[in-house]
mmCIF file of C-alpha atoms in Angstrom:
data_model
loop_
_atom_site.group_PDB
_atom_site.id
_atom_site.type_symbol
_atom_site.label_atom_id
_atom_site.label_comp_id
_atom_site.label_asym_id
_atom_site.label_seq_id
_atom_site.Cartn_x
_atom_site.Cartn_y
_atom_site.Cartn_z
ATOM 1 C CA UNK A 572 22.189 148.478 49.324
ATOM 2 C CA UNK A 573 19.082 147.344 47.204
ATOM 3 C CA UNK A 574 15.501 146.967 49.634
ATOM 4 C CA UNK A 575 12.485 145.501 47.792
ATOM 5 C CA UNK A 576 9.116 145.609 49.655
ATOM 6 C CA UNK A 577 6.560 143.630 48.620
ATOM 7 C CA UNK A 578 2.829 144.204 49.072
ATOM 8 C CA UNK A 579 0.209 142.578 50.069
ATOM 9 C CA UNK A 580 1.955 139.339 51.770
ATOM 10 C CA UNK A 581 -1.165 137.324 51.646
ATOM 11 C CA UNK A 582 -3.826 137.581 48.757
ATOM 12 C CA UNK A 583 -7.076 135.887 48.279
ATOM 13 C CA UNK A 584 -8.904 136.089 44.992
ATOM 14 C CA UNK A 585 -12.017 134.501 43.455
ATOM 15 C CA UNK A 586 -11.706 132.244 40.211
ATOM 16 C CA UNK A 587 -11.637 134.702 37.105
ATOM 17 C CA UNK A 588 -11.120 138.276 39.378
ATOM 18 C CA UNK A 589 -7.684 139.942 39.140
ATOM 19 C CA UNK A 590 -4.533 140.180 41.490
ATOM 20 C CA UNK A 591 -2.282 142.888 42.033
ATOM 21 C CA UNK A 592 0.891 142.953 43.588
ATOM 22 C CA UNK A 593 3.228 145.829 44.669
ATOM 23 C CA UNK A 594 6.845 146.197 44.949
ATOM 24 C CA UNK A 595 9.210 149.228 45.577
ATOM 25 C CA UNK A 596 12.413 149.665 46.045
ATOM 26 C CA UNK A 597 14.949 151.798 47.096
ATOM 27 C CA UNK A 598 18.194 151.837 44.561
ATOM 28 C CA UNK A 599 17.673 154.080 41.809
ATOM 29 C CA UNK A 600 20.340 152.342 39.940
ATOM 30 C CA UNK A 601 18.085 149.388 39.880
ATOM 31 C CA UNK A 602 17.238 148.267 36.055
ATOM 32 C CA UNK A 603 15.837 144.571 35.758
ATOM 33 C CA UNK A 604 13.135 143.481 37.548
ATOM 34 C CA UNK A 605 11.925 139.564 37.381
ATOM 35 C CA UNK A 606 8.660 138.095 38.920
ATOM 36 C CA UNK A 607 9.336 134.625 40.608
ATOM 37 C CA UNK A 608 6.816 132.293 41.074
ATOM 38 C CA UNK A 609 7.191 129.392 43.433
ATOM 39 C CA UNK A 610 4.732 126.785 44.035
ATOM 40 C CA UNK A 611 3.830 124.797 47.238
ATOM 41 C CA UNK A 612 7.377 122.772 47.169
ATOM 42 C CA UNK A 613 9.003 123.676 44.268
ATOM 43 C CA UNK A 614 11.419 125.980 43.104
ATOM 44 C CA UNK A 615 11.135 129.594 42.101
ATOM 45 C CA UNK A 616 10.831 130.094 38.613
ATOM 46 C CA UNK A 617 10.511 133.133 36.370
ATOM 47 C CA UNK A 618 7.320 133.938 34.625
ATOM 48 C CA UNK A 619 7.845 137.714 33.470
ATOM 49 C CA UNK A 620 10.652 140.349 33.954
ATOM 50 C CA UNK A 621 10.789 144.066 32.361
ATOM 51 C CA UNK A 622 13.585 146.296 32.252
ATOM 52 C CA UNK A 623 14.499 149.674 33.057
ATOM 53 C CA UNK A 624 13.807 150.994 29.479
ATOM 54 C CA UNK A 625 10.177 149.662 29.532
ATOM 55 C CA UNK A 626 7.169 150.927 31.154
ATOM 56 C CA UNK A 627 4.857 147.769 30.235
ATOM 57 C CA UNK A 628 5.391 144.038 29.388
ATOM 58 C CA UNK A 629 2.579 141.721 28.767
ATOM 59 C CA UNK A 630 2.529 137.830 28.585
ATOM 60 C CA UNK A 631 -0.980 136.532 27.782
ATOM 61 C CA UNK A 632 -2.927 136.931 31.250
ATOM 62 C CA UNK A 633 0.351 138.378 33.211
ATOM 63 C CA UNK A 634 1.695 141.932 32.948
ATOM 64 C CA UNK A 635 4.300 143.882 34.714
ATOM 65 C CA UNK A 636 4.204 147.672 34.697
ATOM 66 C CA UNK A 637 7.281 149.647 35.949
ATOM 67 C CA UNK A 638 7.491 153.487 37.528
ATOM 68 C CA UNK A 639 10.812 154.273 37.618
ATOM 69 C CA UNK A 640 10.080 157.985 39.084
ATOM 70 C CA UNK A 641 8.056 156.438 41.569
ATOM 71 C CA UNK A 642 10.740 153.337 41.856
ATOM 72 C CA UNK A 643 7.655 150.678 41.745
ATOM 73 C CA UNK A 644 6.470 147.716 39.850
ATOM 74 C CA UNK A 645 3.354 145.356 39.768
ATOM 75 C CA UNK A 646 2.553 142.035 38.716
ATOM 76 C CA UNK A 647 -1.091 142.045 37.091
ATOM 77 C CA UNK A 648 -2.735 138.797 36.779
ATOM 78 C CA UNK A 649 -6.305 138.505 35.111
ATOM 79 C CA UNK A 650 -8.596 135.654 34.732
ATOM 80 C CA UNK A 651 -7.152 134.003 37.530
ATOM 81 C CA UNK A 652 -7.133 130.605 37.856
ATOM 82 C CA UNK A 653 -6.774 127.604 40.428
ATOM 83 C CA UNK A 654 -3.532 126.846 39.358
ATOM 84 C CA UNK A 655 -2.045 130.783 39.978
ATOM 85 C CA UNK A 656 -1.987 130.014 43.498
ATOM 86 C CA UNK A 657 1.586 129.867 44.774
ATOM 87 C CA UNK A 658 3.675 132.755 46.290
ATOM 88 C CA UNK A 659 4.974 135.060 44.095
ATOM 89 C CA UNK A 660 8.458 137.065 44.522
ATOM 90 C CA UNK A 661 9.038 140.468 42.862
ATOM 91 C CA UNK A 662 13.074 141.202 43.237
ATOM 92 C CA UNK A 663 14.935 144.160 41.539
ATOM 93 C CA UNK A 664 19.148 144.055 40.286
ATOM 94 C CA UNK A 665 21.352 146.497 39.117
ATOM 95 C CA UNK A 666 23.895 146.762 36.330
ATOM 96 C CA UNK A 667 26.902 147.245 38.346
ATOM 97 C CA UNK A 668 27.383 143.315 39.475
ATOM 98 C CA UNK A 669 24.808 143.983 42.099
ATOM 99 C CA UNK A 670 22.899 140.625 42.198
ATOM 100 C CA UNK A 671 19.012 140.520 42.915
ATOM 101 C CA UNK A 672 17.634 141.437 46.137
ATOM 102 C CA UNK A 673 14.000 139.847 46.260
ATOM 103 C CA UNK A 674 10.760 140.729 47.740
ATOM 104 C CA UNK A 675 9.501 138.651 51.108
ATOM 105 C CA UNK A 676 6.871 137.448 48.585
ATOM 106 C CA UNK A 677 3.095 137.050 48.182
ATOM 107 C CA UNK A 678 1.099 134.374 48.884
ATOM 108 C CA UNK A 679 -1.871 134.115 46.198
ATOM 109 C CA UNK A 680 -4.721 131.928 46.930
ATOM 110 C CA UNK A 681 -7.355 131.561 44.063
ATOM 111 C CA UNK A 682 -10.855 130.145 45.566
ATOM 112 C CA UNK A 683 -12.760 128.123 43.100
ATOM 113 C CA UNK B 789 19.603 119.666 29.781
ATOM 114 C CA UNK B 790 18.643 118.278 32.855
ATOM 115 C CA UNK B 791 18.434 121.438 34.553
ATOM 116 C CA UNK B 792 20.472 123.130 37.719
ATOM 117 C CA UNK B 793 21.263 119.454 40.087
ATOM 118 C CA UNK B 794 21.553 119.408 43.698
ATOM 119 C CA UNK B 795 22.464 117.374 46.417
ATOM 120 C CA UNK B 796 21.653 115.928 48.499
ATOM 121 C CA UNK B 797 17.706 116.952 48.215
ATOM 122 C CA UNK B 798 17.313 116.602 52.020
ATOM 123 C CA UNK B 799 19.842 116.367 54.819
ATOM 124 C CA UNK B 800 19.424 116.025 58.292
ATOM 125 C CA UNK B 801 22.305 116.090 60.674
ATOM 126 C CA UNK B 802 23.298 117.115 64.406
ATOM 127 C CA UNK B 803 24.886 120.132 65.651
ATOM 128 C CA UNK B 804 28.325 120.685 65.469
ATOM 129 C CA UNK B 805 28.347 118.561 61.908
ATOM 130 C CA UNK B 806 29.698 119.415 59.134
ATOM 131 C CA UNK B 807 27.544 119.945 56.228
ATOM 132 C CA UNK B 808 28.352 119.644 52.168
ATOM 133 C CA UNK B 809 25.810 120.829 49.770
ATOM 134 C CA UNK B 810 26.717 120.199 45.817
ATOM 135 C CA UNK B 811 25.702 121.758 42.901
ATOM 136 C CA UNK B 812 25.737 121.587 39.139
ATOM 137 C CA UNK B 813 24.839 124.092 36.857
ATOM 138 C CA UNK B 814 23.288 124.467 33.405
ATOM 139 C CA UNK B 815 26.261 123.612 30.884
ATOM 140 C CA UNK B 816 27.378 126.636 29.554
ATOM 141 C CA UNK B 817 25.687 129.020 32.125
ATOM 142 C CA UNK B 818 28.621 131.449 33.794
ATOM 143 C CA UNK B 819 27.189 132.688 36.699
ATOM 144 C CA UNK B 820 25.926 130.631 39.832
ATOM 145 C CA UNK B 821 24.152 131.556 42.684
ATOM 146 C CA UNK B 822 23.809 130.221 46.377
ATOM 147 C CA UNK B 823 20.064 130.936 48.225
ATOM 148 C CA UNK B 824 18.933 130.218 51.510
ATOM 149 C CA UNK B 825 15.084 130.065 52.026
ATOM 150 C CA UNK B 826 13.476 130.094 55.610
ATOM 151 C CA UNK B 827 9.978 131.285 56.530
ATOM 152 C CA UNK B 828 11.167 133.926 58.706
ATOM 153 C CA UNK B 829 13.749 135.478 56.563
ATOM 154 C CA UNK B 830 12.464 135.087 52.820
ATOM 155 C CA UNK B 831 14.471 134.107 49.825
ATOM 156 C CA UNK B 832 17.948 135.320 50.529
ATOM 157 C CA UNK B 833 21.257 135.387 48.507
ATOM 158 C CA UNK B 834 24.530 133.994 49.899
ATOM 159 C CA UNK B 835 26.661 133.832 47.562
ATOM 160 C CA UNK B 836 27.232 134.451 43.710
ATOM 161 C CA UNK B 837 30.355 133.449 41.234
ATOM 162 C CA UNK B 838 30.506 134.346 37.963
ATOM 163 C CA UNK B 839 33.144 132.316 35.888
ATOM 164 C CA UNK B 840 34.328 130.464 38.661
ATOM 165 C CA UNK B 841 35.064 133.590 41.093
ATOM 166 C CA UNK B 842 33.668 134.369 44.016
ATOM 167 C CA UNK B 843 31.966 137.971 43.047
ATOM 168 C CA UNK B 844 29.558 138.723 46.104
ATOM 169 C CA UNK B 845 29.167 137.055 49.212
ATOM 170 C CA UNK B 846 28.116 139.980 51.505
ATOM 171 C CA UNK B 847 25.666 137.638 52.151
ATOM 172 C CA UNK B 848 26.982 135.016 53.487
ATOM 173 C CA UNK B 849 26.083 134.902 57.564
ATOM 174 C CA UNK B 850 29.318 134.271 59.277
ATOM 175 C CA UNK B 851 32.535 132.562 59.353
ATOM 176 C CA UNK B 852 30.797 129.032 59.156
ATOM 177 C CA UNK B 853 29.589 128.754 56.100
ATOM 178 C CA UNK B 854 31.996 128.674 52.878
ATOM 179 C CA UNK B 855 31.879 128.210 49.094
ATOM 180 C CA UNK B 856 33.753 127.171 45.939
ATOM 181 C CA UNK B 857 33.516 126.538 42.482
ATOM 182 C CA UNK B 858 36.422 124.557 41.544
ATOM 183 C CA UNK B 859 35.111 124.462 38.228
ATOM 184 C CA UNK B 860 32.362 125.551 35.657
ATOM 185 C CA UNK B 861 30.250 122.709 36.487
ATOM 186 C CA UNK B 862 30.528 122.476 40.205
ATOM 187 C CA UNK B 863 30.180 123.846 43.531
ATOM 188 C CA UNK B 864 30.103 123.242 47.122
ATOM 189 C CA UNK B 865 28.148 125.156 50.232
ATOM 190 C CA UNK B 866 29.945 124.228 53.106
ATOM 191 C CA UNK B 867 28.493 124.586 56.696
ATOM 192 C CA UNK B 868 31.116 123.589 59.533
ATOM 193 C CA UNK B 869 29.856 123.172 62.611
ATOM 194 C CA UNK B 870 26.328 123.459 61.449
ATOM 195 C CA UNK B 871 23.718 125.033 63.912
ATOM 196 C CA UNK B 872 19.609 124.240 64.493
ATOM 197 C CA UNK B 873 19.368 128.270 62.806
ATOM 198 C CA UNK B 874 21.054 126.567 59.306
ATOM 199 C CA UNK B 875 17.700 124.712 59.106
ATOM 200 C CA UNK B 876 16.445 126.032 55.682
ATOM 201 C CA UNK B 877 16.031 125.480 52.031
ATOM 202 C CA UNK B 878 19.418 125.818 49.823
ATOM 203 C CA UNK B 879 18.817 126.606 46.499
ATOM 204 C CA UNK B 880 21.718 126.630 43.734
ATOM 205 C CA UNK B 881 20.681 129.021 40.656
ATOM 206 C CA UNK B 882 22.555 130.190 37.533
ATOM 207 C CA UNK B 883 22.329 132.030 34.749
ATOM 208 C CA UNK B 884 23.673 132.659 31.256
ATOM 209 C CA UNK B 885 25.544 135.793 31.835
ATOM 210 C CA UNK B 886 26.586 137.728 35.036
ATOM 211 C CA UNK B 887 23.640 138.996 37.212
ATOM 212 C CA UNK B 888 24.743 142.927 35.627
ATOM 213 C CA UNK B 889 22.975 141.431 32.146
ATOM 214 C CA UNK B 890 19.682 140.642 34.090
ATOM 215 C CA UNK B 891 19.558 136.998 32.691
ATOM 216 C CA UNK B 892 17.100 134.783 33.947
ATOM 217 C CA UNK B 893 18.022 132.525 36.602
ATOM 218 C CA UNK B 894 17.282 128.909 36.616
ATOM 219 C CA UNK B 895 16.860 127.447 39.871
ATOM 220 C CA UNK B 896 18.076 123.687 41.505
ATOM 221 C CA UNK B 897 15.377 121.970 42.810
ATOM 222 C CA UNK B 898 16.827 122.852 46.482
ATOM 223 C CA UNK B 899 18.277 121.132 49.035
ATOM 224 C CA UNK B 900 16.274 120.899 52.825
ATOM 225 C CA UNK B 901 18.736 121.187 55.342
ATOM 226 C CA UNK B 902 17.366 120.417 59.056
ATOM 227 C CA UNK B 903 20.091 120.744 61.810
ATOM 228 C CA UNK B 904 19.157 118.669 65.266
#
């Protein structure tokens, strides 16, 4: 079956830098890929996702960029702000009924 | 739409109890999804249905914990006896379409289950 690893689990940035985070995984049938973002709380909910057929997908100050040779993703965010800070869950699914397997997720911390 | 409902949002009960967790999902969504969410284990699917059946519940942990989805707009986690290791967040998610069409999932707003 699907494993998703998720780097780094714990990420500290100052107000305005970038974050990065990493995820591979290991089915090559994988095709969708969503970025979950969960606050302190809260539920998980979905701020960008790219598919198979994509290499790049921007939404204002997040981006996703997808290897599929490589079988990695990342979750770019710039201008960071106070309010980015939550934990953030990359997971990848397949097209055969296979649901989504996600990432042990990273916590983002954005010092003012 | 008021979104994916739970209940109860927080349950406490003793071992050996038996334990009901409800769900509604989005009106007209066709696939629903059962996560459990512990510090220690991550974010981890249990169960999914997709028009009312059962499609994939490799991960559900053992004999003591069931589901159903009498209907499009409900379903039950069921958790009989219950154990201290149960202790966790239960989410209820669905989506549009089945998981194979990569729709977005929209998730309850979780239900935290401690076991005594």
């Amino acid at each position: 079956g699907e494993n998703v690893e998720q780097h780094p689990s714990t990420l500290s940035v100052q107000e305005g830098d970038s974050a990065v985070i990493k995820c591979t995984y290991s089915d090559s049938a994988s095709n969708y890929f969503p970025w979950y973002k969960q606050e302190l709380g809260k539920r998980p909910q979905l701020i960008i996702d790219i598919r198979s057929n994509v290499g790049e997908k921007k939404d204002q100050r997040i981006a996703v960029t997808l290897n599929k040779t490589a079988k990695h993703f990342s979750l770019h965010i710039t201008e960071t702000q106070p309010e980015d800070s939550a934990v953030y869950f990359c997971a990848a699914s397949n097209g055969y009924g296979q649901n989504f397997v996600f990432g042990p997720g990273t916590r983002l911390s954005v010092l003012p | 739409d008021a979104g994916v409902i739970q209940s109860p949002r927080h349950e406490v009960t003793e071992m050996g109890q038996e334990v009901t967790l409800r769900c509604k999902p989005i009106s007209g969504h066709n696939s629903l999804f059962w996560y459990r969410q512990t510090m220690m284990r991550g974010l981890e699917l249990l169960i999914y249905f997709n028009n009312n059946v059962p499609i994939d519940d490799s991960g559900m942990p053992e004999d003591r914990f069931s589901a159903k989805m009498p209907n499009a707009s409900f379903s039950t986690l069921k958790i009989q006896p219950s154990e201290p290791r149960d202790s966790a967040v239960y989410f209820c998610a669905s989506s549009l379409s089945s998981p194979a069409r990569g729709d977005e999932q929209f998730f309850g707003p979780g239900t935290r289950l401690t076991v005594l």
